[in-house]
Short mmCIF file of N, CA, C and O in Angstrom, two decimals:
data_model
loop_
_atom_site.label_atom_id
_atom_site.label_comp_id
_atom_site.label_asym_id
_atom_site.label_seq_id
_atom_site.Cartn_x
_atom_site.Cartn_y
_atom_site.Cartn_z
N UNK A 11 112.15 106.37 71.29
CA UNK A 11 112.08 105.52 72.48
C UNK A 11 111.90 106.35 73.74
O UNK A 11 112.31 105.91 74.82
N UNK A 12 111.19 107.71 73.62
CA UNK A 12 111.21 108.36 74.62
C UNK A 12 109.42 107.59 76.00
O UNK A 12 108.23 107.32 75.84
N UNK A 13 110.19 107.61 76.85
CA UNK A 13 109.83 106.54 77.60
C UNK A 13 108.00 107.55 78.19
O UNK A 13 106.88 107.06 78.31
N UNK A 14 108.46 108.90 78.39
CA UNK A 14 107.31 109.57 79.48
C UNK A 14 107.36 110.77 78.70
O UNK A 14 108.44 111.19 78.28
N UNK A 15 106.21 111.36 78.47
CA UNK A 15 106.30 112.29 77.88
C UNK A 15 105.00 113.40 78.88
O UNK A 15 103.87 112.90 78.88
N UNK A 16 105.14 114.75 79.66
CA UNK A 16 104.48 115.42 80.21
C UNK A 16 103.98 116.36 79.29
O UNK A 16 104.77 116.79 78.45
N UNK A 17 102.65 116.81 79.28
CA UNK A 17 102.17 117.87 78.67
C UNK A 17 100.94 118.78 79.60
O UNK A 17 100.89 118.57 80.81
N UNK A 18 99.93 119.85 78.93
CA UNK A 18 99.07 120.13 80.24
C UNK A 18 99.58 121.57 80.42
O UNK A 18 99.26 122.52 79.70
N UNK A 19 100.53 121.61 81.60
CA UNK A 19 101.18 122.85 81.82
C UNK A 19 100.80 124.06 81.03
O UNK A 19 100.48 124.07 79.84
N UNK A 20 100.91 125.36 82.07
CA UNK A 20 100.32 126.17 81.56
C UNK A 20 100.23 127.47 82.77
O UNK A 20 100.54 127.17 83.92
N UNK A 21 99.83 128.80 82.49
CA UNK A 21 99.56 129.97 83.25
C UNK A 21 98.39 129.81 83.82
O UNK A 21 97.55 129.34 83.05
N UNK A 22 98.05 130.02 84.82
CA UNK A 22 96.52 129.94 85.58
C UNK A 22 96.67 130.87 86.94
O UNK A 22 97.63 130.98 87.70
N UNK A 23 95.69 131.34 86.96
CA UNK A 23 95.22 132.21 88.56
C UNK A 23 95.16 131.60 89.58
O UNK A 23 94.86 130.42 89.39
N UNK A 24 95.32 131.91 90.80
CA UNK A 24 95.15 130.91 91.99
C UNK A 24 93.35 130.95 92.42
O UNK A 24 92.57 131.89 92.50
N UNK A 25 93.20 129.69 92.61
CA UNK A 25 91.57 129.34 92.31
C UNK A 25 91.49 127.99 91.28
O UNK A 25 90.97 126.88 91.34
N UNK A 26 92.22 128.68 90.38
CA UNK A 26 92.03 128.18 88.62
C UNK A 26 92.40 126.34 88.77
O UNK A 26 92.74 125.77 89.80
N UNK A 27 92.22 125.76 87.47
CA UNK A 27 92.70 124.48 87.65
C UNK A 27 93.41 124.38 86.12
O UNK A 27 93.43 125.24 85.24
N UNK A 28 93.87 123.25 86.14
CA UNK A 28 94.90 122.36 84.52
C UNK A 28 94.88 121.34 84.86
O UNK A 28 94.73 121.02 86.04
N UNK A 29 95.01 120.52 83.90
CA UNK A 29 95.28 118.67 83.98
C UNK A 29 96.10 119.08 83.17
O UNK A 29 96.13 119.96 82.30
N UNK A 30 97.18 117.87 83.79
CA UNK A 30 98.22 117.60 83.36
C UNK A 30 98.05 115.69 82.77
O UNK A 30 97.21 114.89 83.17
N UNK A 31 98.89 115.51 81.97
CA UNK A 31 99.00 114.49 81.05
C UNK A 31 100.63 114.13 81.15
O UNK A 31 101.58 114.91 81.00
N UNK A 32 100.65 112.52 81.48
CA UNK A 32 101.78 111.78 81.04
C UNK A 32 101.72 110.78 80.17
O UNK A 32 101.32 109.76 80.73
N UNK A 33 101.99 110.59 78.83
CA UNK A 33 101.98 109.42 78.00
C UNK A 33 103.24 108.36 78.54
O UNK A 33 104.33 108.94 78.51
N UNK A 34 103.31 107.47 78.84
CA UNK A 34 103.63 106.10 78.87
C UNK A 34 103.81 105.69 77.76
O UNK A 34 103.16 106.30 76.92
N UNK A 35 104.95 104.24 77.05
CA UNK A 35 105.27 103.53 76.32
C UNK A 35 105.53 101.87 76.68
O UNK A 35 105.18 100.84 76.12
N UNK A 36 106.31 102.16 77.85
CA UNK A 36 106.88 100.91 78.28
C UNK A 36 106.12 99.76 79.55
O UNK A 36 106.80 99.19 80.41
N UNK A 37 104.85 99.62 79.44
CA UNK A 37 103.97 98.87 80.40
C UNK A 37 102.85 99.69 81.06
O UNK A 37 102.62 100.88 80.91
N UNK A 38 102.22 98.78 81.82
CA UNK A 38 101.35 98.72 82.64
C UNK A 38 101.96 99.10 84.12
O UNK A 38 102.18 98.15 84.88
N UNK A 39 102.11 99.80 84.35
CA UNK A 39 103.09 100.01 85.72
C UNK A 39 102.49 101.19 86.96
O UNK A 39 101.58 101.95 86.62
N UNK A 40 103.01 101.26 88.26
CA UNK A 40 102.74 102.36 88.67
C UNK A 40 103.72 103.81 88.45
O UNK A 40 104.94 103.76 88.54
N UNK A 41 102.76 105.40 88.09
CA UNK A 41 103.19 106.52 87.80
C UNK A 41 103.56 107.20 88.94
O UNK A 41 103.14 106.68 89.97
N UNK A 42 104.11 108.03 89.06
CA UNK A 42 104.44 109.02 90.61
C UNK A 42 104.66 110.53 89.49
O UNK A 42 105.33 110.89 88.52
N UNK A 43 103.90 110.89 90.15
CA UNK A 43 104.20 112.97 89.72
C UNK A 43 105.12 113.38 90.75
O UNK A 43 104.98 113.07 91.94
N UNK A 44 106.28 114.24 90.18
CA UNK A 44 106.90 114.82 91.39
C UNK A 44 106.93 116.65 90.83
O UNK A 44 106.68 117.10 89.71
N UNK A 45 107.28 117.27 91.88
CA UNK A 45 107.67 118.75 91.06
C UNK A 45 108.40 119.29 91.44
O UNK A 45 108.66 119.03 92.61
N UNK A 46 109.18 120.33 90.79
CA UNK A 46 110.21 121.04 91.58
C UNK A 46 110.56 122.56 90.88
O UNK A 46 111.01 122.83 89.77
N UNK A 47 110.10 123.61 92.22
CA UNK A 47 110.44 124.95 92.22
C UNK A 47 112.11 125.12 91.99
O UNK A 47 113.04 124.31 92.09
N UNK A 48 112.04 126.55 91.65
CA UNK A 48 113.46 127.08 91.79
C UNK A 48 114.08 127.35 92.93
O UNK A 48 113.74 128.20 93.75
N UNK A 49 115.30 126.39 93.01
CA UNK A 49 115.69 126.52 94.43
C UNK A 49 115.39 125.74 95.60
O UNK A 49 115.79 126.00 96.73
N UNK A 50 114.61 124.67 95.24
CA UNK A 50 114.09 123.73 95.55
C UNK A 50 114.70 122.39 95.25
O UNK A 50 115.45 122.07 94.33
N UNK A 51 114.21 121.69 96.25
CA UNK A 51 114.32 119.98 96.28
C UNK A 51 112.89 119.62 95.03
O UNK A 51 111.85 120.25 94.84
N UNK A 52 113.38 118.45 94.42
CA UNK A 52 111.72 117.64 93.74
C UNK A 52 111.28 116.76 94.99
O UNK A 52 111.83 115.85 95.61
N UNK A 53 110.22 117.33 95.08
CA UNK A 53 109.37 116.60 95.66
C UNK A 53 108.08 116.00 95.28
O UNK A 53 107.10 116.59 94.83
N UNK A 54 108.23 114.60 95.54
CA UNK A 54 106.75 113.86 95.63
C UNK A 54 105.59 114.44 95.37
O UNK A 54 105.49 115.17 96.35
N UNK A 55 104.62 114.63 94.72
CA UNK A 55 103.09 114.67 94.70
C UNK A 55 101.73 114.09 94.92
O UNK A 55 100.85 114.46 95.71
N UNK A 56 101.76 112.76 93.73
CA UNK A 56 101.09 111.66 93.83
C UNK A 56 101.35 110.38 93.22
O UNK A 56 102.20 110.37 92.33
N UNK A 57 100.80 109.37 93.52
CA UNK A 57 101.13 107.91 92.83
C UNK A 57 99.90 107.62 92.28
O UNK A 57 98.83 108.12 92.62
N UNK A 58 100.11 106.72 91.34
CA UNK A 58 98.85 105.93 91.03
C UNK A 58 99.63 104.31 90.59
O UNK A 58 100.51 104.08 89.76
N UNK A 59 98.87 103.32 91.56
CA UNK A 59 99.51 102.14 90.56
C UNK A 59 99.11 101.59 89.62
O UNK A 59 98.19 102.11 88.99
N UNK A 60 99.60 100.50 89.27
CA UNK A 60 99.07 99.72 87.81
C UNK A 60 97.26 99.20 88.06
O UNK A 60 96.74 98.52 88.94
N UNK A 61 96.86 99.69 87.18
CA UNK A 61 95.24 99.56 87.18
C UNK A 61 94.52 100.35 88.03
O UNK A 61 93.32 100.13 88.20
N UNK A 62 95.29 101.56 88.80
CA UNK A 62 94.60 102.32 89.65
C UNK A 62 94.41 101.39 90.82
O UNK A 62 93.31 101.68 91.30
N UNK A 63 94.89 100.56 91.40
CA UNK A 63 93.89 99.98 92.63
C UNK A 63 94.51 100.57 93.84
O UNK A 63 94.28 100.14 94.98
N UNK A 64 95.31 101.56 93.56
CA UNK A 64 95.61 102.57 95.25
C UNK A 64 96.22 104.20 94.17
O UNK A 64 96.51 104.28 92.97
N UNK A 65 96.22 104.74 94.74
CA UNK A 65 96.66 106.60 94.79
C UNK A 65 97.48 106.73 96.24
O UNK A 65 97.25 105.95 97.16
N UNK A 66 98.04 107.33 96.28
CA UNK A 66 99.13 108.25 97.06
C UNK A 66 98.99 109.44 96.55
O UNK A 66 98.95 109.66 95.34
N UNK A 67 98.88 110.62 97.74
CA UNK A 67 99.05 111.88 97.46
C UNK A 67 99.68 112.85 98.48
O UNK A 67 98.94 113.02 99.45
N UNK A 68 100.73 113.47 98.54
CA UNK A 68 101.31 114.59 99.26
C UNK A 68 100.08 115.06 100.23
O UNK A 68 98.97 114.72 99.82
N UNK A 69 100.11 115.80 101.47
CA UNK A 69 99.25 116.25 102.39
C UNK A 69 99.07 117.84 101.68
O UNK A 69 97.94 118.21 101.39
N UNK A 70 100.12 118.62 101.46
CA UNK A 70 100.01 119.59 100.49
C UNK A 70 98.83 119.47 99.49
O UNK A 70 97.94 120.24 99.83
N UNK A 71 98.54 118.78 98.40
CA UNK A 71 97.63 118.57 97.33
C UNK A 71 96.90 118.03 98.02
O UNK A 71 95.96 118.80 97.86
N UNK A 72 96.43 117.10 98.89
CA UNK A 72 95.09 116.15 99.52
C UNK A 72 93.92 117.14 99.37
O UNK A 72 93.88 118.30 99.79
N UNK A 73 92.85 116.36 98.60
CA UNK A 73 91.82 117.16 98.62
C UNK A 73 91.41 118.29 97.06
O UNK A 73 90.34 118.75 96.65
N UNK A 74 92.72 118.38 96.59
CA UNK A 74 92.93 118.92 95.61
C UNK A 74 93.35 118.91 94.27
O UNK A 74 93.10 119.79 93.45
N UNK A 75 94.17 117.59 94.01
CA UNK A 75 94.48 116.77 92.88
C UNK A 75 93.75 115.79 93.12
O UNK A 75 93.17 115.34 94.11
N UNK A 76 93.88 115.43 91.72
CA UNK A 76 93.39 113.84 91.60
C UNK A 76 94.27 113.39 90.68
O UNK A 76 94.62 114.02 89.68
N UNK A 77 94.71 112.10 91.03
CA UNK A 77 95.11 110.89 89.78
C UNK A 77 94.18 110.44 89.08
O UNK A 77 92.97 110.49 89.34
N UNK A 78 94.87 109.80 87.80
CA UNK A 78 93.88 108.61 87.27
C UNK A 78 94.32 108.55 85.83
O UNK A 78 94.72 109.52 85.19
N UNK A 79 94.21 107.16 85.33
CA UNK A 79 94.76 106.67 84.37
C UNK A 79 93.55 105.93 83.55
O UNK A 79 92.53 105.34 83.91
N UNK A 80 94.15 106.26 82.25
CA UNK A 80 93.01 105.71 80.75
C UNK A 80 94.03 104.70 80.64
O UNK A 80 95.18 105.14 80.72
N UNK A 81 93.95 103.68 80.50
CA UNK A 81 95.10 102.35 80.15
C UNK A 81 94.97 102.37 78.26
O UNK A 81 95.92 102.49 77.48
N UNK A 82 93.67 102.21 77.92
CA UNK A 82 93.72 102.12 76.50
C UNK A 82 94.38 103.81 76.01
O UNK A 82 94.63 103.83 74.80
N UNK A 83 94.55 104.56 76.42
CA UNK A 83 95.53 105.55 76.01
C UNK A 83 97.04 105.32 76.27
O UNK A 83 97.94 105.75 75.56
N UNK A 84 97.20 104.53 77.52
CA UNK A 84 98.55 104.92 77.96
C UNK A 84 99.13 106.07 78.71
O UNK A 84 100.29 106.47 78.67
N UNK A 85 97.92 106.62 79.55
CA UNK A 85 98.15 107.95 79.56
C UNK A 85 97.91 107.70 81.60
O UNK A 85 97.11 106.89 82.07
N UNK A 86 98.72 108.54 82.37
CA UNK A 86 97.75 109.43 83.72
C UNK A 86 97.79 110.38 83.35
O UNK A 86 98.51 111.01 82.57
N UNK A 87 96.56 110.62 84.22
CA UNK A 87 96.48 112.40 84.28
C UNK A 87 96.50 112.95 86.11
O UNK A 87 96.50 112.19 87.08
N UNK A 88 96.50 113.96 86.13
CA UNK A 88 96.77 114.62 87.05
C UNK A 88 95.97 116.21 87.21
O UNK A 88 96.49 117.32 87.11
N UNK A 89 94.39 115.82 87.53
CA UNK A 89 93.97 116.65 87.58
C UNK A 89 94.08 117.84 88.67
O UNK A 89 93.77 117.38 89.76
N UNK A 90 94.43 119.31 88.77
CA UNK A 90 94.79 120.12 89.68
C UNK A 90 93.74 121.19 89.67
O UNK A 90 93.35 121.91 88.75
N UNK A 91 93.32 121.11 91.09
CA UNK A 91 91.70 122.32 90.79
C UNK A 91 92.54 123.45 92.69
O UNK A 91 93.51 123.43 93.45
N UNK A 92 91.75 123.92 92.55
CA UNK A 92 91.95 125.55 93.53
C UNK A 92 93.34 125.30 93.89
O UNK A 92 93.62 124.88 95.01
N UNK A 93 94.49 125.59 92.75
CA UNK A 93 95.74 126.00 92.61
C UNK A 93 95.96 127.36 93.50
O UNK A 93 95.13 128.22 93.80
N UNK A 94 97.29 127.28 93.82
CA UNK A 94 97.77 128.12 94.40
C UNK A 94 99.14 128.90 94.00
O UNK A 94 99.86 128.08 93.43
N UNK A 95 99.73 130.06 94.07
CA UNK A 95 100.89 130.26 94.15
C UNK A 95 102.24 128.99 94.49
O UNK A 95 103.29 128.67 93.93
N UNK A 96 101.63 128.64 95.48
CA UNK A 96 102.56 127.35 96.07
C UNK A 96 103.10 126.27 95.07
O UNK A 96 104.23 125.86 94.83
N UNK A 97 101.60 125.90 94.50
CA UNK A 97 101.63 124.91 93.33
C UNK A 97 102.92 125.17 91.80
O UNK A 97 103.10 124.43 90.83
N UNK A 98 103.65 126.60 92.18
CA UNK A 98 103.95 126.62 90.92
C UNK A 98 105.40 125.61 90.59
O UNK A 98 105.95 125.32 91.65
N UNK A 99 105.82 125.26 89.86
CA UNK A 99 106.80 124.32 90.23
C UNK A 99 106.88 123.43 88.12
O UNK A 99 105.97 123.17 87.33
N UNK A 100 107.95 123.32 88.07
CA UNK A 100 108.01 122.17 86.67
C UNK A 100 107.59 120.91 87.29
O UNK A 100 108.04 120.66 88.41
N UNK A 101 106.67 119.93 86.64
CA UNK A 101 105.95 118.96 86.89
C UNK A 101 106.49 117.89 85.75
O UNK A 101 106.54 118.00 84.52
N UNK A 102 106.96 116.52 86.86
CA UNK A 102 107.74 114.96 86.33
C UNK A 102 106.97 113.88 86.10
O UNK A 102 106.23 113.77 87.07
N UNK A 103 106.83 113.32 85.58
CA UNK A 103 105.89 112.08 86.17
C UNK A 103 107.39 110.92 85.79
O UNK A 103 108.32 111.01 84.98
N UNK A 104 107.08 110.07 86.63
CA UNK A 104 108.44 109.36 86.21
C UNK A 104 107.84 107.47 86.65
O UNK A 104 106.93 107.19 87.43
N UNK A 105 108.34 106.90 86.18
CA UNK A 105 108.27 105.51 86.82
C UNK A 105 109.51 104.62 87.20
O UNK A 105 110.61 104.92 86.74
N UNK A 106 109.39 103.67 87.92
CA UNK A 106 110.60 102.76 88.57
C UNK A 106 110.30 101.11 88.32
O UNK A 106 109.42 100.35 88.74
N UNK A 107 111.65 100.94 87.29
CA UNK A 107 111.72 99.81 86.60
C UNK A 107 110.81 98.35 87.12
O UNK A 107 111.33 97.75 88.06
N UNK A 108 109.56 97.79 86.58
CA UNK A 108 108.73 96.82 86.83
C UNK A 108 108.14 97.18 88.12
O UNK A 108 108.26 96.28 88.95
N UNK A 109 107.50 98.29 88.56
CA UNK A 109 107.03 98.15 90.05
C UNK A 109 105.44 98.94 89.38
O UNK A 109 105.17 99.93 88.71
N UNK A 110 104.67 97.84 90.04
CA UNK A 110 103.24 98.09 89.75
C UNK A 110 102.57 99.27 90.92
O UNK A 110 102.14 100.40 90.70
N UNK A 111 102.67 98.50 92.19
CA UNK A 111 102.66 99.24 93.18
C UNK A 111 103.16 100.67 93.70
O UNK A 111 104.32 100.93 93.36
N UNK A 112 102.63 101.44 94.33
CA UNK A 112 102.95 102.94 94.76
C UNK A 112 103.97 102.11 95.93
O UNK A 112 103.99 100.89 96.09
N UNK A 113 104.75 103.06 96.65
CA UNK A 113 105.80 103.43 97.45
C UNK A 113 105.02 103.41 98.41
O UNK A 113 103.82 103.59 98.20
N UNK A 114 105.51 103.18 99.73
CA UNK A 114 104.61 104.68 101.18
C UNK A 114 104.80 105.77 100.68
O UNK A 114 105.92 105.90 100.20
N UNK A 115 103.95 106.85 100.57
CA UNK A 115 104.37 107.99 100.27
C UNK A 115 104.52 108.61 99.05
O UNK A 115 104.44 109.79 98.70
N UNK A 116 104.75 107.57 98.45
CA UNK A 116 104.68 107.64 96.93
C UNK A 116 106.60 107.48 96.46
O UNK A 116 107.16 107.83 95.42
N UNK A 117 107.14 106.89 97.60
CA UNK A 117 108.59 107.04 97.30
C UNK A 117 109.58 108.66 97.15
O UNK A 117 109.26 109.74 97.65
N UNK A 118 110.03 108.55 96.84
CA UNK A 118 111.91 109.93 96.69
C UNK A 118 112.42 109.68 95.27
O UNK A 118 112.64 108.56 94.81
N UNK A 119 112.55 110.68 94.73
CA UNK A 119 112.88 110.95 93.09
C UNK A 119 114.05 110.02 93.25
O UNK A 119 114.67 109.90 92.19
N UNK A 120 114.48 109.42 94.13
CA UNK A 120 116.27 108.40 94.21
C UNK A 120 115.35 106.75 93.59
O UNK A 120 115.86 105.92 92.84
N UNK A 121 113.83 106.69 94.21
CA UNK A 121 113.43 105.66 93.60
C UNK A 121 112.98 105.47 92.45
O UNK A 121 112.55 104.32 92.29
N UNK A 122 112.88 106.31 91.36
CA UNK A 122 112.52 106.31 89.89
C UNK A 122 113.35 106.40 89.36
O UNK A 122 114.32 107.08 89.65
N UNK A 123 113.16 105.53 88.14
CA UNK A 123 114.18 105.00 87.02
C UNK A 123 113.72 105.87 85.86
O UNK A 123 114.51 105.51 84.98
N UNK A 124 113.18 106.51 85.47
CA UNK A 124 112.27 106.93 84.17
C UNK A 124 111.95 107.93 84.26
O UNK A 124 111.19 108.02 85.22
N UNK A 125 112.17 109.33 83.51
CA UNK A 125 111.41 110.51 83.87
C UNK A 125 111.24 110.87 82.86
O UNK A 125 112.14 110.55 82.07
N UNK A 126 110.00 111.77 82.22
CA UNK A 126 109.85 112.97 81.62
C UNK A 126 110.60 114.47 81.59
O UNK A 126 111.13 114.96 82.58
N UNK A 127 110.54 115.00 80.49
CA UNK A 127 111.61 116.32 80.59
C UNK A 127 110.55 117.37 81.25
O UNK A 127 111.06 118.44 81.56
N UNK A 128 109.61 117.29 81.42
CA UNK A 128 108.63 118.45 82.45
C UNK A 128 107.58 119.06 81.58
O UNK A 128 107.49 119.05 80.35
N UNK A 129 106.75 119.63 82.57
CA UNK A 129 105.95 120.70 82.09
C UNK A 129 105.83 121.65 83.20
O UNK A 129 105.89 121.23 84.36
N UNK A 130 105.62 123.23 82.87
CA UNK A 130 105.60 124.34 83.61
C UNK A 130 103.99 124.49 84.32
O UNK A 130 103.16 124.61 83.42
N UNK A 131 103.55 124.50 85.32
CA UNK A 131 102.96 125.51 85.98
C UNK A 131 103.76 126.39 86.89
O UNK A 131 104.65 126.37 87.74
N UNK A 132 102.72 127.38 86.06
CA UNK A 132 102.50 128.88 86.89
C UNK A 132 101.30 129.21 87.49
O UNK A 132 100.20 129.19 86.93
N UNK A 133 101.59 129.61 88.99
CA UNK A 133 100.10 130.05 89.28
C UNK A 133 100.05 131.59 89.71
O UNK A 133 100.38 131.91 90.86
N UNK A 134 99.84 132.05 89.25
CA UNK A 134 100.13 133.44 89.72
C UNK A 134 98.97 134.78 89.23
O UNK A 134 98.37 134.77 88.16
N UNK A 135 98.85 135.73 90.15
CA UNK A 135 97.61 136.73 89.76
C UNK A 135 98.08 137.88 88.57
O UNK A 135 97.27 138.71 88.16
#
């Protein structure tokens, strides 16, 4: 009954890119990626809601991730291209009980009900 499952993660150069992958079980809903360094707060990344009809993304990543969801998989992804050192961080995707819609902002890890146990990026030379 594991609800979110993250995969993807991985070592990469700064430049470099990875997609990341969240499998879903429990609906049609909106996803939020969050991440969090050592020593760090989790913070927000991006949203996507149910059927894609809006994205939310951090000003940090703008320009540089993308969302987007296969529904007949069950899956978002979270594509990440000219990574940085900055970027390195364990990566959540989590959702909040029946809400289709993104947050402003994409919401605060206090508003998700549902998380994944992570995946690692590293970006480093």
């Amino acid at each position: 009954q594991l609800q979110l499952v993250e995969s993807g993660g991985g070592y990469v150069q700064p430049g470099g890119s990875l997609r990341l992958s969240c499998a879903f079980s429990l609906g049609d809903y909106a996803i939020g990626w969050f991440r969090q360094a050592p020593g760090k707060e989790r913070e927000g990344v991006s949203c996507i809601s149910s059927k894609a009809f809006s994205t939310v993304y951090a000003d940090s990543v703008k320009g540089r991730f993308t969302i987007s969801r296969d529904d007949s998989r069950n899956t978002v992804y979270l594509q990440m291209n000219s990574l940085k050192p900055e970027d390195t961080a364990v990566y959540y995707c989590a959702e909040e009980k029946y809400r289709t819609d993104c947050r402003e902002g994409g919401g605060t890890q206090a508003d998700y009900d549902y998380w994944g146990r992570g995946t690692q990026v590293t970006v480093s030379s």
